[in-house]
Short mmCIF file of C-alpha atoms in Angstrom, two decimals:
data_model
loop_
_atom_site.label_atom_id
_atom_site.label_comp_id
_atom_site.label_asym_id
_atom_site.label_seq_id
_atom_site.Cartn_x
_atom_site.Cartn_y
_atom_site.Cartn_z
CA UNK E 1 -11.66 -50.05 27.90
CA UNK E 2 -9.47 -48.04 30.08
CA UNK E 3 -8.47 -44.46 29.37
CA UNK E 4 -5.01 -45.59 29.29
CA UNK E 5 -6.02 -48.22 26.35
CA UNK E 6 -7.35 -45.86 24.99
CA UNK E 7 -3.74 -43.89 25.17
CA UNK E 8 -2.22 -46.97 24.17
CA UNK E 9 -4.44 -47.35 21.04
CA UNK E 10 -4.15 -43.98 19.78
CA UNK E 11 -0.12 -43.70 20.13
CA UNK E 12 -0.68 -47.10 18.28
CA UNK E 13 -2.60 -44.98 15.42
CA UNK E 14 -0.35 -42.09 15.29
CA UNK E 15 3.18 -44.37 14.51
CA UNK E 16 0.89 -46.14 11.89
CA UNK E 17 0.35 -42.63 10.30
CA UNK E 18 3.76 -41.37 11.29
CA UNK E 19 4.81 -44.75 8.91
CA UNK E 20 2.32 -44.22 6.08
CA UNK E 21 3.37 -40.34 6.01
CA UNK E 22 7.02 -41.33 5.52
CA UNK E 23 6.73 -44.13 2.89
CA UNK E 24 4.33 -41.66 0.97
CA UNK E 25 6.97 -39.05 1.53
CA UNK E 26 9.69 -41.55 0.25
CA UNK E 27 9.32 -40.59 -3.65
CA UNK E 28 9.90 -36.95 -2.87
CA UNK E 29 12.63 -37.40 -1.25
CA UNK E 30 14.39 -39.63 -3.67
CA UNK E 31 13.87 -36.73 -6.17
CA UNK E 32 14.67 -34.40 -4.03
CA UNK E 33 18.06 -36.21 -3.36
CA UNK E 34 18.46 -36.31 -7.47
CA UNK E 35 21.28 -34.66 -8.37
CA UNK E 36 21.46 -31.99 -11.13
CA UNK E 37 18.05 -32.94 -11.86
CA UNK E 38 15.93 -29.72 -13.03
CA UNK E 39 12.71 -31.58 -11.72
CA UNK E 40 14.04 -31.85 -8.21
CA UNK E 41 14.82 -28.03 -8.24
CA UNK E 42 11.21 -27.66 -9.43
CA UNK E 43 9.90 -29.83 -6.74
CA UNK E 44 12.06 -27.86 -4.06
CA UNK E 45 10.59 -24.43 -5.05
CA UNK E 46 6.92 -25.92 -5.47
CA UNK E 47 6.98 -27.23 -1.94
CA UNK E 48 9.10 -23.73 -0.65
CA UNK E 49 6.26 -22.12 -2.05
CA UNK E 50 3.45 -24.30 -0.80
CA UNK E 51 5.23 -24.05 3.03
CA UNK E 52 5.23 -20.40 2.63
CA UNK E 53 1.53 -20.01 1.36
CA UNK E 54 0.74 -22.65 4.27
CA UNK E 55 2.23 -19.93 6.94
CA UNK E 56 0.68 -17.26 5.48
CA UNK E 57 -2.94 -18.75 5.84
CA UNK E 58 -1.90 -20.31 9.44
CA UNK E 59 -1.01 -16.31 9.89
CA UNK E 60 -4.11 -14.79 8.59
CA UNK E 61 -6.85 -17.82 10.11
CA UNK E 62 -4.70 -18.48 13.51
CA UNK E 63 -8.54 -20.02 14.50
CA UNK E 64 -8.33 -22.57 12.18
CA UNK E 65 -9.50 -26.05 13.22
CA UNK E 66 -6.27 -27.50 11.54
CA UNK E 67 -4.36 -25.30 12.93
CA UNK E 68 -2.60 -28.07 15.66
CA UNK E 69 -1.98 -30.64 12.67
CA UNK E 70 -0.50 -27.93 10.36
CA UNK E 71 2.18 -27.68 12.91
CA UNK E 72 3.25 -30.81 12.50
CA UNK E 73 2.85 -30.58 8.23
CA UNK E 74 5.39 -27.86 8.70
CA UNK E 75 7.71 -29.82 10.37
CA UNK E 76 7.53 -32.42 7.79
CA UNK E 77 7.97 -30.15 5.07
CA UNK E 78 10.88 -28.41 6.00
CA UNK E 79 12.35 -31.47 7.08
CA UNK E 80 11.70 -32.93 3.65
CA UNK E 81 13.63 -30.03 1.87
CA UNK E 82 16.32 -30.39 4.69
CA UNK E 83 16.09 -27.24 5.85
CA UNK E 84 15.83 -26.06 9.81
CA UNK E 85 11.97 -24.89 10.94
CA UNK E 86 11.82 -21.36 10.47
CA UNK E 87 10.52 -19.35 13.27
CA UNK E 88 6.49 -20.13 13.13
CA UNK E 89 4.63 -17.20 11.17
CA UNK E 90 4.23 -13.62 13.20
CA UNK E 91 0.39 -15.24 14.22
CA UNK E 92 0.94 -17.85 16.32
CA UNK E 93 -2.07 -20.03 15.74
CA UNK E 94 -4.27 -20.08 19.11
CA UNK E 95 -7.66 -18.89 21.14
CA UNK E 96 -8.17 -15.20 20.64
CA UNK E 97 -10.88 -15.13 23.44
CA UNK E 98 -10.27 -12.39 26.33
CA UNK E 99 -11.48 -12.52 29.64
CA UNK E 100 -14.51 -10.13 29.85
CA UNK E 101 -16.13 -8.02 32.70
CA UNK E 102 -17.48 -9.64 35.83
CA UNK E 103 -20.98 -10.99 35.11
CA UNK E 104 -23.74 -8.41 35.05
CA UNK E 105 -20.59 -5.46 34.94
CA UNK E 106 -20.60 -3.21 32.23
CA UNK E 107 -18.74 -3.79 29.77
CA UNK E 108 -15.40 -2.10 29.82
CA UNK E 109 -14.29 0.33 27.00
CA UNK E 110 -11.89 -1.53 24.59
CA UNK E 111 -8.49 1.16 23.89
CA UNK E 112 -8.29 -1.09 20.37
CA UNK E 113 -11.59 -1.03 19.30
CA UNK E 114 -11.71 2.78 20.33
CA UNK E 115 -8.40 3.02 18.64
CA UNK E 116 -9.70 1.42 15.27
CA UNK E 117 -13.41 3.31 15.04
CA UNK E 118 -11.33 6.41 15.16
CA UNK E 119 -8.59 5.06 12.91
CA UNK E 120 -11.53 4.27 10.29
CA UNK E 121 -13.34 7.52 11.26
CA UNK E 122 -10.52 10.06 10.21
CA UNK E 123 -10.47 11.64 7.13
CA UNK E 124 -7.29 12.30 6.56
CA UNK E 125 -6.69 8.39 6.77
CA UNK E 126 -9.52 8.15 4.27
CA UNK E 127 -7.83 10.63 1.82
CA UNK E 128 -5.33 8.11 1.79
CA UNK E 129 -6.92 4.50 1.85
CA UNK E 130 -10.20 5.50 0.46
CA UNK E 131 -12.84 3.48 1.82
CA UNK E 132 -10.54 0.78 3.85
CA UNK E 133 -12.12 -2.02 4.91
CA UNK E 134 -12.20 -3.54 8.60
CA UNK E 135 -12.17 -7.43 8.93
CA UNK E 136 -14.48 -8.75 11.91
CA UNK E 137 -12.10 -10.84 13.60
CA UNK E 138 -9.94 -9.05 15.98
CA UNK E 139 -6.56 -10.44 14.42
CA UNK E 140 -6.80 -9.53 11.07
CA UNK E 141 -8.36 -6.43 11.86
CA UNK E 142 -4.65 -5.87 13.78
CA UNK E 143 -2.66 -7.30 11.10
CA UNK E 144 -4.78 -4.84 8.28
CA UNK E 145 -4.27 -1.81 10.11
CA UNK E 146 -0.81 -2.29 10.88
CA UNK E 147 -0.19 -2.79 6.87
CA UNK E 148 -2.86 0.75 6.41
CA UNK E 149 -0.28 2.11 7.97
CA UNK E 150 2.39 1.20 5.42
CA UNK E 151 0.79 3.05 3.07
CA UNK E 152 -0.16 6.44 5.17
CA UNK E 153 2.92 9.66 5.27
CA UNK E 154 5.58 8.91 7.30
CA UNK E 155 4.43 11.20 10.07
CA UNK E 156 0.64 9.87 10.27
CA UNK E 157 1.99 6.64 10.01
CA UNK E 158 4.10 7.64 13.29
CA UNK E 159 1.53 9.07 15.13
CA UNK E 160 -0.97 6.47 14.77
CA UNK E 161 1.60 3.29 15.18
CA UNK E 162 2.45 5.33 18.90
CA UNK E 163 -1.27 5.68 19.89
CA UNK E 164 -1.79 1.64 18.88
CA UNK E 165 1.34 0.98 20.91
CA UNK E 166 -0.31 2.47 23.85
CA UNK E 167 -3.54 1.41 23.32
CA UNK E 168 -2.42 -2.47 22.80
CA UNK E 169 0.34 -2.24 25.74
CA UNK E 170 1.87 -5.51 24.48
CA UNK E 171 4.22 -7.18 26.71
CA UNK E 172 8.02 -7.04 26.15
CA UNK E 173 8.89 -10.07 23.21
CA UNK E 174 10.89 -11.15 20.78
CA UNK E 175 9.09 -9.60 17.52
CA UNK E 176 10.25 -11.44 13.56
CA UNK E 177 13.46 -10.04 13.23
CA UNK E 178 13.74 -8.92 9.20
CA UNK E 179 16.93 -6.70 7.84
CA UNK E 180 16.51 -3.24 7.84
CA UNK E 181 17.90 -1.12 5.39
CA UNK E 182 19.17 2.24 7.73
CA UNK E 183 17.06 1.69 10.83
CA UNK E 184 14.98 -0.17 12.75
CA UNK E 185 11.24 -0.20 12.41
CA UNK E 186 8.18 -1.36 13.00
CA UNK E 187 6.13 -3.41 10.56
CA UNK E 188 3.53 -5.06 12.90
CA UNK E 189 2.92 -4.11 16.62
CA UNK E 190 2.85 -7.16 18.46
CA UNK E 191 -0.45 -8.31 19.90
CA UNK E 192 0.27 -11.37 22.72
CA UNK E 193 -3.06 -11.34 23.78
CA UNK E 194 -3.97 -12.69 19.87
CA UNK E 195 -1.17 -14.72 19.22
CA UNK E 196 0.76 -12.29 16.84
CA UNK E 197 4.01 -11.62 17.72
CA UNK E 198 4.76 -8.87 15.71
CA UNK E 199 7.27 -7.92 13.20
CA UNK E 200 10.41 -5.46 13.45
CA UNK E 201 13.13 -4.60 10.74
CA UNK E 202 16.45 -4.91 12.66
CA UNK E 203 20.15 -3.70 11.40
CA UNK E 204 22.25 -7.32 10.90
CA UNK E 205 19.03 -9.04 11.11
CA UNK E 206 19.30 -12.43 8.48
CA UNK E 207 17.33 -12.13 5.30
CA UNK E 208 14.55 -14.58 4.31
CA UNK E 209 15.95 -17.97 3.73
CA UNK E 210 14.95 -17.94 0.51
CA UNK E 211 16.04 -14.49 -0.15
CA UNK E 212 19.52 -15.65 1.24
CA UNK E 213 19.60 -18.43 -1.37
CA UNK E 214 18.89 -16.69 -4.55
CA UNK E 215 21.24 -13.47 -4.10
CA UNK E 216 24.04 -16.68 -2.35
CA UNK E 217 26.00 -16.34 -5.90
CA UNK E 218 26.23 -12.51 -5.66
CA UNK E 219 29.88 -11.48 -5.17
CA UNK E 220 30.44 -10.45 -1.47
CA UNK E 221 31.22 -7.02 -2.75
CA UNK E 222 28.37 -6.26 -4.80
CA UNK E 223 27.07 -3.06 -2.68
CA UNK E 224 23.85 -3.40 -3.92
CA UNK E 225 23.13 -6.90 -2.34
CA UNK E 226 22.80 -6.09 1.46
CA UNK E 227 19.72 -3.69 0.20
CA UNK E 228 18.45 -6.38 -2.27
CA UNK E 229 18.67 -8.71 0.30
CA UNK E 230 16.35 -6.06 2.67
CA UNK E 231 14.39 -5.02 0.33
CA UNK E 232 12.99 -8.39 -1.06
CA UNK E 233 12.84 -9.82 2.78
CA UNK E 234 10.40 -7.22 3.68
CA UNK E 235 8.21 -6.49 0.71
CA UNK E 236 7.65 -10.33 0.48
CA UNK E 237 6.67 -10.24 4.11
CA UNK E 238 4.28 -7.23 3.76
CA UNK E 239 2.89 -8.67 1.00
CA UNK E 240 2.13 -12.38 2.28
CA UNK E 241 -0.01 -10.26 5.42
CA UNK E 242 -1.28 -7.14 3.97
CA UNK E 243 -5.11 -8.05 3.03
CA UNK E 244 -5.61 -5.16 0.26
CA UNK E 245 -1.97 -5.27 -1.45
CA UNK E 246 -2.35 -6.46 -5.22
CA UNK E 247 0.19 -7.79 -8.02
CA UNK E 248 0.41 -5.50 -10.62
CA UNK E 249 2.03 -8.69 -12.76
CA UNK E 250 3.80 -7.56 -15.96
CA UNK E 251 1.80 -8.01 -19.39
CA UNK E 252 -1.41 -8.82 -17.07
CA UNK E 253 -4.05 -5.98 -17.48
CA UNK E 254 -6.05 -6.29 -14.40
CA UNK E 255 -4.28 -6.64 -10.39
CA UNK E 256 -4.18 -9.92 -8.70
CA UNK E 257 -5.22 -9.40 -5.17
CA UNK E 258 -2.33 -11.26 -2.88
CA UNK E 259 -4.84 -12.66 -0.82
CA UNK E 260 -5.15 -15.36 -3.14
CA UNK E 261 -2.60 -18.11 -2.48
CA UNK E 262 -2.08 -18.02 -6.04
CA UNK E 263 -1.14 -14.92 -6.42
CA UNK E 264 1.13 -14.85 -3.67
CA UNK E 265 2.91 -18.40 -5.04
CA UNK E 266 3.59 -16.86 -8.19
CA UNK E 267 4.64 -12.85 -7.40
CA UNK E 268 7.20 -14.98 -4.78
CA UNK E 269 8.44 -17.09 -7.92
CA UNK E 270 8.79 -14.28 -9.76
CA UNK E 271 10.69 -11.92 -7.34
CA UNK E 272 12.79 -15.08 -6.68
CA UNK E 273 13.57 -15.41 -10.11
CA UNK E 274 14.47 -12.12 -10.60
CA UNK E 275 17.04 -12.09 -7.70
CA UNK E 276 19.02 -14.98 -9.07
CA UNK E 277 18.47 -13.45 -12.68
CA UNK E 278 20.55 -10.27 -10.82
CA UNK E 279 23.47 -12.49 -9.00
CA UNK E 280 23.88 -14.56 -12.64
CA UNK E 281 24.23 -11.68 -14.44
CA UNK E 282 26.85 -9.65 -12.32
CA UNK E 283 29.41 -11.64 -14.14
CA UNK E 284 28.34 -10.68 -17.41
CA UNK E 285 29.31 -7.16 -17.02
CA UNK E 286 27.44 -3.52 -15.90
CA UNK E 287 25.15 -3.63 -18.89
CA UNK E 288 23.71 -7.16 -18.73
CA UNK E 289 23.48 -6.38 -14.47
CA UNK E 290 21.86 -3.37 -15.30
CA UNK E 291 18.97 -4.46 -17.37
CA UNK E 292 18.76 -8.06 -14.81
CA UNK E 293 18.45 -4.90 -12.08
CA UNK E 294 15.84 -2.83 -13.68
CA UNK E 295 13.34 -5.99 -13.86
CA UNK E 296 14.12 -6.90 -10.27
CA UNK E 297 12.88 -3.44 -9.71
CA UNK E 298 9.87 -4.21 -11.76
CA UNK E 299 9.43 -7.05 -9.02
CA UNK E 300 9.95 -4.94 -6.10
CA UNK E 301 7.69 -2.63 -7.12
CA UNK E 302 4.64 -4.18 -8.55
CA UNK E 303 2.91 -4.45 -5.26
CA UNK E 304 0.46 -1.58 -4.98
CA UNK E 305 -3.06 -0.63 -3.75
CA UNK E 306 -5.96 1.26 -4.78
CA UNK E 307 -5.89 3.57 -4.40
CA UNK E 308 -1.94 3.13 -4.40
CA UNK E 309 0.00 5.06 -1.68
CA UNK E 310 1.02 8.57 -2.69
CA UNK E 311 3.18 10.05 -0.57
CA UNK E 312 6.81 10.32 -1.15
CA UNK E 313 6.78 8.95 2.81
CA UNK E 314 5.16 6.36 2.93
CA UNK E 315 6.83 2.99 3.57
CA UNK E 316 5.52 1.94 0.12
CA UNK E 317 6.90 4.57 -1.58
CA UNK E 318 10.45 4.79 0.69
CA UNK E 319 11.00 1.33 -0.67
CA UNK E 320 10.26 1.48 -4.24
CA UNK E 321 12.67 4.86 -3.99
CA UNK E 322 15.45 3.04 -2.73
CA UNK E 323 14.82 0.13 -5.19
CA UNK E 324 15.16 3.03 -7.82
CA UNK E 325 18.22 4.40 -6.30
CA UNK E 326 20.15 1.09 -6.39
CA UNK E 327 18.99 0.99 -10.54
CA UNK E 328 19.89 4.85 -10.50
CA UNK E 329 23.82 4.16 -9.11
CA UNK E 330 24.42 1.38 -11.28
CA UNK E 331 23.20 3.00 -14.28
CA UNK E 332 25.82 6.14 -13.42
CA UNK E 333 28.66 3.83 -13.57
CA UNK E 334 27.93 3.05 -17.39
CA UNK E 335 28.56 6.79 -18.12
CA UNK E 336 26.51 7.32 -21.52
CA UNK E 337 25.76 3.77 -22.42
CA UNK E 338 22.72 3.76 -20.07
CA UNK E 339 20.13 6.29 -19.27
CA UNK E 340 17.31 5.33 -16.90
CA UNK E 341 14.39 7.55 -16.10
CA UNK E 342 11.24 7.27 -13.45
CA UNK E 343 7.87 7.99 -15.99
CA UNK E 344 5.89 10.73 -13.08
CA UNK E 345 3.87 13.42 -13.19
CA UNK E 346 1.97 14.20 -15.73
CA UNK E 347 0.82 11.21 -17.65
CA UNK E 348 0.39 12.74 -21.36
CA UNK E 349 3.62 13.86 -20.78
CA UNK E 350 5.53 10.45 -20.36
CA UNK E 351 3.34 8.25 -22.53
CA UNK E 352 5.94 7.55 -25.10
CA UNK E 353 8.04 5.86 -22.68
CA UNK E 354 5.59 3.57 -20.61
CA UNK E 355 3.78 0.55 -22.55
CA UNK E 356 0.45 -1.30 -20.74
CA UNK E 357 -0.08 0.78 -18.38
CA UNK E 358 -2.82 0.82 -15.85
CA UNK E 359 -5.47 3.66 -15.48
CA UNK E 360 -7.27 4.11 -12.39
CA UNK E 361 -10.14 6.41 -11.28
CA UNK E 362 -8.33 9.28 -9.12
CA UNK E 363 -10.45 12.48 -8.18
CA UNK E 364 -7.69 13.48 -6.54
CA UNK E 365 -4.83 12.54 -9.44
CA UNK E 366 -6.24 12.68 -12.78
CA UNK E 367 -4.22 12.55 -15.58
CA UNK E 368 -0.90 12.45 -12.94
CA UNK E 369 1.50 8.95 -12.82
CA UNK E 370 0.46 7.75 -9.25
CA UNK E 371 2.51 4.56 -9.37
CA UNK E 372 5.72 3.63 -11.73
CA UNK E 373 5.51 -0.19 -12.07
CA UNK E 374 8.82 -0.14 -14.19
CA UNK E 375 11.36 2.66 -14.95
CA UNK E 376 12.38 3.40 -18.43
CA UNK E 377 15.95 2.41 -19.75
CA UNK E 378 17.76 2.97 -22.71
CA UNK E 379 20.95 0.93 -22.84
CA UNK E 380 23.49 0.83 -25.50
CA UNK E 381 20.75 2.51 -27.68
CA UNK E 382 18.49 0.01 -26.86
CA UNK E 383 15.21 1.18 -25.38
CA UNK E 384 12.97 -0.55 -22.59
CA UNK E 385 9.50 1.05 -21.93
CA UNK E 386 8.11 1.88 -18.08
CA UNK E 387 5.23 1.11 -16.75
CA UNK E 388 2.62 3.00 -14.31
CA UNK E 389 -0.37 3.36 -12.74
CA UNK E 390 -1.71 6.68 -13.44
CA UNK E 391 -5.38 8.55 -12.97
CA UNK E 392 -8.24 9.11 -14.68
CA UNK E 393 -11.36 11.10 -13.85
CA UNK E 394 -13.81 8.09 -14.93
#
């Protein structure tokens, strides 16, 4: 048979899957269609969910073998849900092979890999991360340090996003494009040469679709909503790449590393949730906002490490502050009906106001809050306990 058949045949064989795929897709999108049906809104956020735990692997494994067919999945199920394609994942998926040295040449020193030994090497960065590890394939190894970063002081953090600049001398692109809250910043270095394209925080840059949609009933002039809206876009981005961030879920005593699909699907839900449990109850007045507010903040802040990021300047930290600010400012307006508190320092000190908290061995922190999970409230005499992560010496 001729090549051409052979064309012929399988162009044949994909419009017979092509048909198959859309008759089996037919029942989903006859619920889908349902409306004021609670089970099509279920199905919509299971398969939002699914297409963003899809990315995230396609981001993380951009070697994949099904990386060309997943592609086309994500076509289908965006196109299912009737929404436009996103822009692919920050990865693109693709070869990460680099042209070497001339045969029998030496092999030329790598500015990256020289770059990450020393990154690993320094003890400062050590002081903070602890014993960090250092995945083996190039990409991730790029996409973990950038998120290391995240959780250094501002100013090391600086210093050692300039040197990677240099040392990776990425050409000029267009980076993922997420709202920034004051200014613009970088989240991931680009990396052309592996496929990653990089992510940037941009003033007037559009929140995460799905960010958009759960804050969409919150009254235009809500001034905490352009921050929400920020603030939710990137810590669901950072979390979906960063390959040592862990939920710290409510009422769960042990961290749930977001690695796991799982975990991912279900701190997204529950930020989600949270957001649209803050734009329902705006109407309800300051008090009802406030407490919908603290447990967003809750949300926001119950992705951590260990050993969690300490510094007051870290990115970590700068946006669980201005999560706590927003929570701060509305609580003011309520004059003395509300009074909201951040459980720190010493832990003996604050343990009447927190409730299942979680210890961690800290040489460096014992007995000291290192992490508030949930601030303390007391609202028209009503009480609500914090939460933290806080050290112990073994």
């Amino acid at each position: 048979m001729s090549h051409g058949a052979d064309a012929y045949r399988d162009a044949g064989t994909e419009r017979e899957a092509g048909a198959d795929a859309r008759e089996a897709a037919d029942p989903f999108r006859r619920l889908l269609a349902t409306a004021d049906s609670e089970l099509a809104g279920t199905l919509r956020d299971g398969l939002r969910l699914l297409a963003r735990a899809l990315d995230q692997t396609a981001l993380l494994r951009p070697d994949d073998p099904g990386a060309e067919a997943f592609a086309q999945v994500r076509g289908a199920l965006h196109d299912m849900l009737g929404e436009g394609v996103p822009a692919p994942p920050p990865v693109a998926a693709g070869e990460h092979a680099a042209a070497g040295p001339p045969g029998g040449a030496a092999p030329l020193p790598d500015p990256v890999t020289e770059l990450l030994d020393g990154f690993h090497a320094d003890r400062a960065v050590r002081e903070h991360l602890g014993d960090a590890r250092r995945p083996a394939d190039p990409a991730r190894a790029w996409v973990a340090f950038n998120c290391a970063l995240l959780r250094l002081p501002g100013p090391a953090a600086r210093d050692w996003r300039g040197r990677a600049a240099r040392a990776a001398a990425a050409a000029p692109g267009a980076p993922v494009a997420l709202p920034a809250l004051d200014q613009a910043e970088d989240l991931l270095l680009p990396r052309p040469d592996l496929g990653i394209r990089g992510i940037r925080t941009a003033v007037g840059a559009a929140p995460l679709p799905e960010v958009a949609r759960a804050l969409a009933p919150l009254p235009a002039a809500d001034p905490a909503g352009p921050a929400l809206a920020a603030l939710a876009s990137q810590a669901l981005t950072v979390a979906g790449l960063d390959p040592d961030a862990l939920y710290f879920e409510s009422l769960t005593p042990r961290p749930r590393p977001l690695a796991d699909p799982s975990a991912l699907a279900d701190y997204t839900r529950e930020l989600l949730t949270r957001l649209r449990a803050y734009a329902a109850a705006m109407p309800e007045g300051p008090a009802r906002a406030l407490e919908a507010l603290i447990a967003l903040d809750e949300a926001l802040c119950s992705v951590a490490h260990l050993p969690p990021a300490t510094d007051p300047g870290s990115w970590w930290n700068g946006l669980a502050a201005r999560s706590h600010e927003l929570v701060f400012t509305l609580a003011g307006g309520l004059g003395g009906r509300a009074r909201v508190r951040e459980p720190a320092r010493r832990f003996r000190d604050v343990r009447d106001l927190t409730e299942d908290d979680v210890p961690m061995v800290s040489r460096t922190h014992p007995g000291r809050v290192v992490r508030c999970l949930r601030l303390y409230a007391e609202i028209d005499g009503v009480a609500r306990r914090g939460r933290v992560i806080y050290g112990v010496d073994r």
